[in-house]
mmCIF file of C-alpha atoms in Angstrom:
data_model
loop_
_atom_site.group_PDB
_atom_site.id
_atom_site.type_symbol
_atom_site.label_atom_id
_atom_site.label_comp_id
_atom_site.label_asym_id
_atom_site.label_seq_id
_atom_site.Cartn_x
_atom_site.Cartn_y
_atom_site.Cartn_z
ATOM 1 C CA UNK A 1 -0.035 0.530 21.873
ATOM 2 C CA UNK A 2 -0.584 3.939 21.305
ATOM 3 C CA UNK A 3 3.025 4.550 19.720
ATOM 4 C CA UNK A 4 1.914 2.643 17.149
ATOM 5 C CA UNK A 5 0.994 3.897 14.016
ATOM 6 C CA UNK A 6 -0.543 3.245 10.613
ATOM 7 C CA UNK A 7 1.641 4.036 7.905
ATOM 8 C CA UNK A 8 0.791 2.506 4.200
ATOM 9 C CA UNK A 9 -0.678 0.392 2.133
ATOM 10 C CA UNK A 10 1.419 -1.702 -1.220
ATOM 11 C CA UNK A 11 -0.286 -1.555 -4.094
ATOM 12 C CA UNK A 12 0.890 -3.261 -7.055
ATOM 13 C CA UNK A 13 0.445 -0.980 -10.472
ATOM 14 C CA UNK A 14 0.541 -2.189 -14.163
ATOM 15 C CA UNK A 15 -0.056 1.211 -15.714
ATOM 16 C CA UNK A 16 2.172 4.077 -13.967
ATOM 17 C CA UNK A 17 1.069 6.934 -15.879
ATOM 18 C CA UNK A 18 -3.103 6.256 -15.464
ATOM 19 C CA UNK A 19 -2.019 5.611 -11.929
ATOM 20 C CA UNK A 20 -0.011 8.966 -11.332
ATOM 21 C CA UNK A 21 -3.408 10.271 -12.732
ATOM 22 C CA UNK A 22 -5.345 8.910 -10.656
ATOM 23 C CA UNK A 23 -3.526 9.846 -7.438
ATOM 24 C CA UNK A 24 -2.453 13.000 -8.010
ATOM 25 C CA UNK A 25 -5.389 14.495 -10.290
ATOM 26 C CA UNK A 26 -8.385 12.853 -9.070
ATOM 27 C CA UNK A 27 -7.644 12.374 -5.338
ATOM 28 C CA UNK A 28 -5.762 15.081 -5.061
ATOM 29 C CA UNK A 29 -2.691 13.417 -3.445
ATOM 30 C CA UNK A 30 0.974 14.665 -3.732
ATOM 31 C CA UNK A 31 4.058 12.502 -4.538
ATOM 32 C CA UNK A 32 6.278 12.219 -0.992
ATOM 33 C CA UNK A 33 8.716 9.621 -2.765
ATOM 34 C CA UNK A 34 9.718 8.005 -5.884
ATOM 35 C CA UNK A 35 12.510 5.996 -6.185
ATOM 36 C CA UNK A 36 15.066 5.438 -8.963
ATOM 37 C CA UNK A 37 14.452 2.043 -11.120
ATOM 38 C CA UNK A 38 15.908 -0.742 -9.145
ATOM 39 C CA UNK A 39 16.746 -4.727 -9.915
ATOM 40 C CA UNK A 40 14.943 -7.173 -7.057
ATOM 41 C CA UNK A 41 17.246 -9.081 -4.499
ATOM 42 C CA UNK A 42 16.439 -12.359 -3.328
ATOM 43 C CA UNK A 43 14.303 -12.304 0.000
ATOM 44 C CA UNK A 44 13.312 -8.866 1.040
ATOM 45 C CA UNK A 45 12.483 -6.094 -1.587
ATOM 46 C CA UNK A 46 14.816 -3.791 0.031
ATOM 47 C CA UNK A 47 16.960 -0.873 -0.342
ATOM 48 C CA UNK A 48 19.809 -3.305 -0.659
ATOM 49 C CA UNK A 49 18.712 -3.369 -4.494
ATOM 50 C CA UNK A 50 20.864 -1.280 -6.625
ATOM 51 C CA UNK A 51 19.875 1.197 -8.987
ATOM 52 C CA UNK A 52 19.226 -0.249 -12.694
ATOM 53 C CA UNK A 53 20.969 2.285 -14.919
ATOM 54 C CA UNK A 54 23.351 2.472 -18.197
ATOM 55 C CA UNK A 55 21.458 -1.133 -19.402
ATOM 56 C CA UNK A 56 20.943 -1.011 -23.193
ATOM 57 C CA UNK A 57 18.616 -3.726 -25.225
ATOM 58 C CA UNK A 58 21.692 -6.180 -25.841
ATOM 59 C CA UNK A 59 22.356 -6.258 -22.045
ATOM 60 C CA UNK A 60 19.535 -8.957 -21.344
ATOM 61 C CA UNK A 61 17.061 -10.501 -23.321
ATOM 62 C CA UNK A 62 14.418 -9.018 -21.685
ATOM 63 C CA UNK A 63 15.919 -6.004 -19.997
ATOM 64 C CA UNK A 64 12.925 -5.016 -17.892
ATOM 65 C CA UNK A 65 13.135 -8.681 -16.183
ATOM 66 C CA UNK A 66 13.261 -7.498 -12.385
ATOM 67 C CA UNK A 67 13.400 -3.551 -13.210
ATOM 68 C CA UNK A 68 11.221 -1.917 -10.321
ATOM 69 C CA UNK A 69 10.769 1.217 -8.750
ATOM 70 C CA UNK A 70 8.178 2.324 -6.268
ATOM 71 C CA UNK A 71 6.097 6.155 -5.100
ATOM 72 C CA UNK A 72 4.856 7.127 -2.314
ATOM 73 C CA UNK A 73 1.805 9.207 -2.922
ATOM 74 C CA UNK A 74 -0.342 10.792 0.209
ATOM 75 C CA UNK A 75 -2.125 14.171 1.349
ATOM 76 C CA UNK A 76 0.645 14.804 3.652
ATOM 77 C CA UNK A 77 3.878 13.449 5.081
ATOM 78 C CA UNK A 78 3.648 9.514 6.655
ATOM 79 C CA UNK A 79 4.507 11.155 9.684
ATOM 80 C CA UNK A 80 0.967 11.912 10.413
ATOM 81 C CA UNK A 81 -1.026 10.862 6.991
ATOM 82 C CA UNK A 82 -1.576 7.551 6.218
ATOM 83 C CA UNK A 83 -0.266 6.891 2.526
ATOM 84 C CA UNK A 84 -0.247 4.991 -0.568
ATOM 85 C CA UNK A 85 2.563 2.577 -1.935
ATOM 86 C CA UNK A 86 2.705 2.117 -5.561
ATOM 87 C CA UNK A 87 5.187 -1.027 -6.876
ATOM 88 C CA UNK A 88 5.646 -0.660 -10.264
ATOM 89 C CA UNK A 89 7.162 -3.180 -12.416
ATOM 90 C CA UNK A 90 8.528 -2.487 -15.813
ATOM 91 C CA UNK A 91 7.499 -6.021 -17.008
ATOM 92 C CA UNK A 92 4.390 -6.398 -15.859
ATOM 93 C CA UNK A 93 1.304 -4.430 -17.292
ATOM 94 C CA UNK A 94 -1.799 -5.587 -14.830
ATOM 95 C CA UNK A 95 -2.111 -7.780 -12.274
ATOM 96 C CA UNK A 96 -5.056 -10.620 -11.176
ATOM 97 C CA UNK A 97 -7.425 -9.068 -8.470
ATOM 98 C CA UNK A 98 -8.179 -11.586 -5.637
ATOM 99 C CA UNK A 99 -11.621 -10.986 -3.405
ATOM 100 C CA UNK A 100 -8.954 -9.275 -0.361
ATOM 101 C CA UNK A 101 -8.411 -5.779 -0.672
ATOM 102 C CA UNK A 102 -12.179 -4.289 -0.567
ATOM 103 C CA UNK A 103 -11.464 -0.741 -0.925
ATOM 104 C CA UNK A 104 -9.762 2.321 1.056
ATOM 105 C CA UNK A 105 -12.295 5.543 2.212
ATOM 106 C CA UNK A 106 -11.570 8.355 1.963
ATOM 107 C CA UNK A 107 -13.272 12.660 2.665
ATOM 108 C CA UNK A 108 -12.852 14.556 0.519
ATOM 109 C CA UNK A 109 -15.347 16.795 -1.524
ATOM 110 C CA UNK A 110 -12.239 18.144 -3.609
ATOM 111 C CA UNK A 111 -11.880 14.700 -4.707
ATOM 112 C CA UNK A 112 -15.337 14.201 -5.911
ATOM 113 C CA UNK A 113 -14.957 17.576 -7.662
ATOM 114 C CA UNK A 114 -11.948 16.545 -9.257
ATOM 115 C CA UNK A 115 -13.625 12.872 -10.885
ATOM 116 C CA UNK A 116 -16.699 14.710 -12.221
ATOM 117 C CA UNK A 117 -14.318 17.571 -14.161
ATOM 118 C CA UNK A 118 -12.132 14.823 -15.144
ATOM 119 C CA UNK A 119 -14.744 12.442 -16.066
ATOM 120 C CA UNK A 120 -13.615 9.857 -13.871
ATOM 121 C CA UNK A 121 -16.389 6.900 -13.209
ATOM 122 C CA UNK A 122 -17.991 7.288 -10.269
ATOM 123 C CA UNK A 123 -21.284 5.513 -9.039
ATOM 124 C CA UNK A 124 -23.319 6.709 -5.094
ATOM 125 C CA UNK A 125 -23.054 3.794 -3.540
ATOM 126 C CA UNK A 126 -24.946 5.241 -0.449
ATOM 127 C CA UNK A 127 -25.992 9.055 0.299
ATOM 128 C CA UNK A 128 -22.931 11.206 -0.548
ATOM 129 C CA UNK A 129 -20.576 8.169 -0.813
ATOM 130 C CA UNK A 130 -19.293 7.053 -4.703
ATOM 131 C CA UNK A 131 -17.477 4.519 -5.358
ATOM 132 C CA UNK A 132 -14.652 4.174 -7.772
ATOM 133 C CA UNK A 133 -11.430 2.396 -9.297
ATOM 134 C CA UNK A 134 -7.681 3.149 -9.401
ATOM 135 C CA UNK A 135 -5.999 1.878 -12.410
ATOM 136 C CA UNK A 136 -5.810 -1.996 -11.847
ATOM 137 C CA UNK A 137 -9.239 -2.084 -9.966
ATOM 138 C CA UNK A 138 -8.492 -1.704 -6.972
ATOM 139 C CA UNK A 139 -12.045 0.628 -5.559
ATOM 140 C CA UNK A 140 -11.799 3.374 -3.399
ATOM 141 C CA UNK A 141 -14.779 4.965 -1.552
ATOM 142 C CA UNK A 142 -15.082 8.732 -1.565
ATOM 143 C CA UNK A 143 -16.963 10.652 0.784
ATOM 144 C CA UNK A 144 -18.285 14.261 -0.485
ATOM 145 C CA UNK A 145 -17.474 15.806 2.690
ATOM 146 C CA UNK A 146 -14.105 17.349 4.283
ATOM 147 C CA UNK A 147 -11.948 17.464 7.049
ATOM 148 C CA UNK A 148 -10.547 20.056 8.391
ATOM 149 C CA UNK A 149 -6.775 19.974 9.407
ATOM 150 C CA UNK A 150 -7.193 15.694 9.365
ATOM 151 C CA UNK A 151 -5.845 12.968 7.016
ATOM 152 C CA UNK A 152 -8.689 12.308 4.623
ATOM 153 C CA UNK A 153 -7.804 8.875 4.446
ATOM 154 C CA UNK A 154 -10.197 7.271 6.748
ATOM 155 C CA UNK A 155 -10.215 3.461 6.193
ATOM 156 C CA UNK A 156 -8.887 0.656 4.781
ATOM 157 C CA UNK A 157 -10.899 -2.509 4.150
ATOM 158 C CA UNK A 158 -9.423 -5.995 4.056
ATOM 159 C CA UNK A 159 -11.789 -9.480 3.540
ATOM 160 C CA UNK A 160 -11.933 -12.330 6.430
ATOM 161 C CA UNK A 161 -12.989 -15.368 6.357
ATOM 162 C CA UNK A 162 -13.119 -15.650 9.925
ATOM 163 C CA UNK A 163 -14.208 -12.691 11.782
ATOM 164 C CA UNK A 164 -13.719 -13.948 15.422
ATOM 165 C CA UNK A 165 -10.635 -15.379 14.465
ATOM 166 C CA UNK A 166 -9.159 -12.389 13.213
ATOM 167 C CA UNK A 167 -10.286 -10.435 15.882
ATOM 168 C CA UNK A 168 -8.505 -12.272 18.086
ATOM 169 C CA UNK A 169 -5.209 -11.593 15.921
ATOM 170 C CA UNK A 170 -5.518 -8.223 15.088
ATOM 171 C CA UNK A 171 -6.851 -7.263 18.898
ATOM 172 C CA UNK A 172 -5.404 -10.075 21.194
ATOM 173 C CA UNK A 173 -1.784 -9.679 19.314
ATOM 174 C CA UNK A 174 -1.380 -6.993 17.529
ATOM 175 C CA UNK A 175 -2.723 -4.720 20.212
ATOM 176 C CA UNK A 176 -5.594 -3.283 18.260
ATOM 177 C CA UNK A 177 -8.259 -1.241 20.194
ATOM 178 C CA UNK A 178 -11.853 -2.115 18.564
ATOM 179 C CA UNK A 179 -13.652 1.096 17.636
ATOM 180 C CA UNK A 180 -17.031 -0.173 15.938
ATOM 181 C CA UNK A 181 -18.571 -4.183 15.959
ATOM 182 C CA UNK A 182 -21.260 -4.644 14.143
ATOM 183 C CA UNK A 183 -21.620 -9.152 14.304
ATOM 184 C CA UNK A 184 -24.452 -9.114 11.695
ATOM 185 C CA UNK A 185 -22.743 -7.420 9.424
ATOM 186 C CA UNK A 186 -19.868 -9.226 9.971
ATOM 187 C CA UNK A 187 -17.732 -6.351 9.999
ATOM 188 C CA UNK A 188 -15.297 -4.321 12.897
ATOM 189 C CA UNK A 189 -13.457 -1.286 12.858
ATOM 190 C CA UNK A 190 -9.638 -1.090 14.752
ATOM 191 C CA UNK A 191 -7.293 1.444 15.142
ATOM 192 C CA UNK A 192 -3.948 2.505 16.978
ATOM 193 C CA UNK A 193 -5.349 6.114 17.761
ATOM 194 C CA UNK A 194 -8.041 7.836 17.036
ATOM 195 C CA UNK A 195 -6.746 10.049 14.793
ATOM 196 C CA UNK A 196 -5.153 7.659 12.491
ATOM 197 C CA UNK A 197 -6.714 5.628 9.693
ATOM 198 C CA UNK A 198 -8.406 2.786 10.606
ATOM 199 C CA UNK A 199 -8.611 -0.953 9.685
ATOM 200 C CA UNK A 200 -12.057 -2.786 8.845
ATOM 201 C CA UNK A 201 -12.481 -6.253 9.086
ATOM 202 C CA UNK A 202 -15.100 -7.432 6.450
ATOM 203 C CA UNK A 203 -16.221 -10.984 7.051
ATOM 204 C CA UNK A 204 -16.918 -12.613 3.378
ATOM 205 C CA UNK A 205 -18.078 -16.285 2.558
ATOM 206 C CA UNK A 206 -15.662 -18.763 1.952
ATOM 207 C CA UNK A 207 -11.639 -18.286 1.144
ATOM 208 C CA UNK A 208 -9.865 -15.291 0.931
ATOM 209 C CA UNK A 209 -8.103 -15.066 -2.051
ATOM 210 C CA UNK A 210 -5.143 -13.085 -2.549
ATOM 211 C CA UNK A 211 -4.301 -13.215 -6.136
ATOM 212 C CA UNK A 212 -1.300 -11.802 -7.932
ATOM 213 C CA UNK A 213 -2.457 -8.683 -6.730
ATOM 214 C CA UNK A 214 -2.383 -8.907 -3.145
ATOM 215 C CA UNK A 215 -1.053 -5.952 -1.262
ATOM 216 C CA UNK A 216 1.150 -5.360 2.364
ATOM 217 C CA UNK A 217 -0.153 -2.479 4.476
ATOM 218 C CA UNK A 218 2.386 -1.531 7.526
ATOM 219 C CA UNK A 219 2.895 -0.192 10.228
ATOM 220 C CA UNK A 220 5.148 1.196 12.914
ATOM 221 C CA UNK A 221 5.774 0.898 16.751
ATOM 222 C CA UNK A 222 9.017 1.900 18.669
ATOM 223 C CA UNK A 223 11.979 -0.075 17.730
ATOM 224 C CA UNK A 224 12.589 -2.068 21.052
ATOM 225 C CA UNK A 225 8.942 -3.692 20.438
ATOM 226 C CA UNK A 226 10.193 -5.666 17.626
ATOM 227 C CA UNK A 227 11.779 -8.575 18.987
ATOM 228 C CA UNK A 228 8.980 -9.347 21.713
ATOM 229 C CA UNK A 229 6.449 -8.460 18.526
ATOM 230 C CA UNK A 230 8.427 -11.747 16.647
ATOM 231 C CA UNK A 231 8.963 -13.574 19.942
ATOM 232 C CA UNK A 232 4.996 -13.741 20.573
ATOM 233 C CA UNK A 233 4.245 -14.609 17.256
ATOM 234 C CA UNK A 234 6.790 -17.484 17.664
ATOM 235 C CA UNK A 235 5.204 -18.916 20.912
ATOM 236 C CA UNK A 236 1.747 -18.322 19.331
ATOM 237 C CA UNK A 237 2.788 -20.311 15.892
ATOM 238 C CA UNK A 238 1.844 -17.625 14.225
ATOM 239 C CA UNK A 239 2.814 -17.084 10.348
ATOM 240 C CA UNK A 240 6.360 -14.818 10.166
ATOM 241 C CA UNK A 241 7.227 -14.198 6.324
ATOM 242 C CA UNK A 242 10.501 -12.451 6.599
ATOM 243 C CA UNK A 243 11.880 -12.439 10.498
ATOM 244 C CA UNK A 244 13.385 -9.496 12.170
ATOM 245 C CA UNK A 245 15.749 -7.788 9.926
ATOM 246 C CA UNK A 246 17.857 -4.450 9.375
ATOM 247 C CA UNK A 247 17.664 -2.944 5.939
ATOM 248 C CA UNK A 248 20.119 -0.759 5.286
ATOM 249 C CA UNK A 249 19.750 3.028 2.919
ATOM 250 C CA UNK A 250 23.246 4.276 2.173
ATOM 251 C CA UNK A 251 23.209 8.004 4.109
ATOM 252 C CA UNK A 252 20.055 7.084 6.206
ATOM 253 C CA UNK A 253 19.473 4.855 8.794
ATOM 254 C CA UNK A 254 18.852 1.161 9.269
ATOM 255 C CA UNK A 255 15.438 0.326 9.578
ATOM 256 C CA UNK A 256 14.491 -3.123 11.180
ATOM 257 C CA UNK A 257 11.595 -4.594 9.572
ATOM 258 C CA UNK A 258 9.483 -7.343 10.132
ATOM 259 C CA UNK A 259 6.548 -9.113 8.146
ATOM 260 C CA UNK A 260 4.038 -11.225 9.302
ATOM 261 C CA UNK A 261 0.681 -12.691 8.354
ATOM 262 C CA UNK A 262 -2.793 -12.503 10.030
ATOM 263 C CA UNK A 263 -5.132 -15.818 9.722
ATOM 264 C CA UNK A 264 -6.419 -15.224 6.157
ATOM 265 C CA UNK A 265 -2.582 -14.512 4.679
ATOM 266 C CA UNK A 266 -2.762 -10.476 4.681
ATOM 267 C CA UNK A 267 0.750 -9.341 4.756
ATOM 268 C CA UNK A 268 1.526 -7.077 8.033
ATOM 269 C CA UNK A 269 5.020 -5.161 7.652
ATOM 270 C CA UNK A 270 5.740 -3.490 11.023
ATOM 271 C CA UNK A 271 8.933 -1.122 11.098
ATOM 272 C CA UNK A 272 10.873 0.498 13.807
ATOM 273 C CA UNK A 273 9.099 4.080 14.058
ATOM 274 C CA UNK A 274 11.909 6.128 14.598
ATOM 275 C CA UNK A 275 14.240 5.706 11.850
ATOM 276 C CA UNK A 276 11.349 4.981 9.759
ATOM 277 C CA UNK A 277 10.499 9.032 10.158
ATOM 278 C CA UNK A 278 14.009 9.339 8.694
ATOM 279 C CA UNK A 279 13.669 7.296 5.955
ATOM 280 C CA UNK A 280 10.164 8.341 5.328
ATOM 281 C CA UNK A 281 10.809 11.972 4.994
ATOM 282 C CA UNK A 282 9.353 13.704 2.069
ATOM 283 C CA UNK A 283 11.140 14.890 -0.708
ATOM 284 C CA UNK A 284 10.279 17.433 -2.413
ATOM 285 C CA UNK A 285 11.372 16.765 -5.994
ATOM 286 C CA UNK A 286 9.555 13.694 -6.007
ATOM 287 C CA UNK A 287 6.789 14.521 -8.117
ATOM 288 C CA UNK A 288 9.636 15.633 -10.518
ATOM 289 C CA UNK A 289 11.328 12.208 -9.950
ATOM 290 C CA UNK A 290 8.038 10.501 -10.756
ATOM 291 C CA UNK A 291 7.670 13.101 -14.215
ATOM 292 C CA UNK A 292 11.050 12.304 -15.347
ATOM 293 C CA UNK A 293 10.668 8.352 -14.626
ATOM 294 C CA UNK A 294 7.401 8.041 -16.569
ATOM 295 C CA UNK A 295 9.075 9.979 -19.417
ATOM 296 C CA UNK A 296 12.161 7.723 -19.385
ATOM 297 C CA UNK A 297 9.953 4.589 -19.100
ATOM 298 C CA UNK A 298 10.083 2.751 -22.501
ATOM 299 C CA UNK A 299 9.218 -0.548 -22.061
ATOM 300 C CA UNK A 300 6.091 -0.336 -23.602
ATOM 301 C CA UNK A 301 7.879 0.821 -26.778
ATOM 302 C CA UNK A 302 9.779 -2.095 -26.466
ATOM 303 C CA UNK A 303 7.429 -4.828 -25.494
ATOM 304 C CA UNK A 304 5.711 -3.362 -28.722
ATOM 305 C CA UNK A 305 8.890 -3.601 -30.933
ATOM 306 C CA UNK A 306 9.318 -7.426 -30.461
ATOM 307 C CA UNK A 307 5.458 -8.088 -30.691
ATOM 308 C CA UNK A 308 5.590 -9.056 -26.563
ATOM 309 C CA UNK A 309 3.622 -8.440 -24.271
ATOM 310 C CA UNK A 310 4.081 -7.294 -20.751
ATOM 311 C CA UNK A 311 3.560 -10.290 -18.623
ATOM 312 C CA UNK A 312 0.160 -10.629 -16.455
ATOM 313 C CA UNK A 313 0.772 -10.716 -12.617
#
């Protein structure tokens, strides 16, 4: 399993502009991606969706029904960082937190730095460790420490209701190695490679609950492992949300994609590595792109004008 990798994890934003903030001037991160404002397709979120441009207030009722556009923000290329995916929706202005995403870590010093000029909450949690929120809740864990020439990105920490259980899953199936195990805690550590961020288990009481909020993280492993990646999910009745399929980006390849989910209902996207490097490759006006977006973005303006407001997730 070593050709696998971790690549991202969705997060689903309500404010874009306290978000870019966060991202970019308090961790630090750069903008690898942001896409043009696009209308949702039935089934998959894909590339398939076209771009939502020249609509005017009399075209709908509520012309920011469906309007999306996502960023990819990192500290270096998804090629060898592990990133951030941030689905914004013009309608929708927060979304309800469930008890399932605990909280991404991350070392960085510069990071730290950067929340006490800006003024951003943080609270020490432990001995050099401080927690704090995105926009939307969602906690991250920053470690005052750096390092060198490696993704700073170190973890990222989903609930279970069932540690064993998903152990078996994320180890037996998925091909996970276990790095740390730690029963009365209730808590394991898993990785592709050592060098990529890792995935802890936290084992919590009762249900997990996913909310409105709930998130996808993804990764990749050589194309050809797709189909026997569905097939043993098949023969192990296993939960497949969307089955193997190729989504298309005019002038790049064809990705094939598929999404499962673990015991406790995490999404898992898994892509075909190697025309996901393609597709994945940074571009560098997209901090531009993401500039010019926000500054085009009216819907608050117009949620305002007609005394609405943006719909709760």
């Amino acid at each position: 399993m070593a050709a696998r990798r971790a690549l991202h994890f969705v997060f689903k934003v309500g404010n874009r502009f306290q978000t870019a903030r966060f991202y970019r001037d308090v961790l630090g991160m750069k903008v690898q991606f942001c896409s043009s404002p696009r209308l949702e397709c039935s089934g998959v979120i894909s590339a398939h969706c076209s771009d939502y441009t020249g609509i005017t207030e009399d075209s709908f009722s509520k012309p920011y029904d469906g309007k999306w556009s996502k960023t990819m923000v990192g500290f270096g290329p998804e090629d060898d960082h592990f990133v951030a995916e941030l689905t914004y929706n013009y309608g929708i202005g927060d979304y309800k937190l469930g008890n399932d995403f605990m909280g991404i870590t991350l070392a960085s010093s510069q990071a730290v730095s950067n929340a006490r000029k800006l003024e951003w909450p943080l609270t020490e949690v432990a001995e050099g460790v401080f927690e704090t929120e995105a926009p939307g809740g969602y906690k991250f864990y920053l470690q005052n420490r750096s390092l060198p020439q490696s993704d700073p990105v170190l973890k990222v920490t989903l609930a279970v209701s069932d540690l064993h259980k998903s152990l078996n899953y994320w180890c037996d199936l998925l091909g996970m190695k276990i790095y740390e195990k730690d029963e009365e805690k209730q808590r394991a550590l898993l990785g592709y490679a050592d060098n990529q961020c890792k995935l802890e288990l936290q084992g919590i009481k009762g249900t997990v609950e996913h909310a409105a909020a709930f998130g996808r993280i993804a990764f990749s492993c050589p194309e050809k492992e797709l189909p026997d990646l569905e097939d043993l999910m098949k023969r192990e009745n296993q939960k497949i949300l969307t089955p193997l399929v190729s989504l298309d980006t005019p002038g790049k390849a064809a990705v094939q994609v598929v999404i499962l989910a673990d015991p406790d209902g995490h999404e898992i996207c898994f892509v075909g590595d190697e025309a996901f490097r393609e597709l994945s490759k940074v571009d560098p006006e997209g901090s531009k792109l993401l500039d010019d977006a926000m500054a085009a973005d009216k819907s608050d303006e117009w949620f305002a004008k007609h005394n609405k407001p943006k719909a709760s997730g």
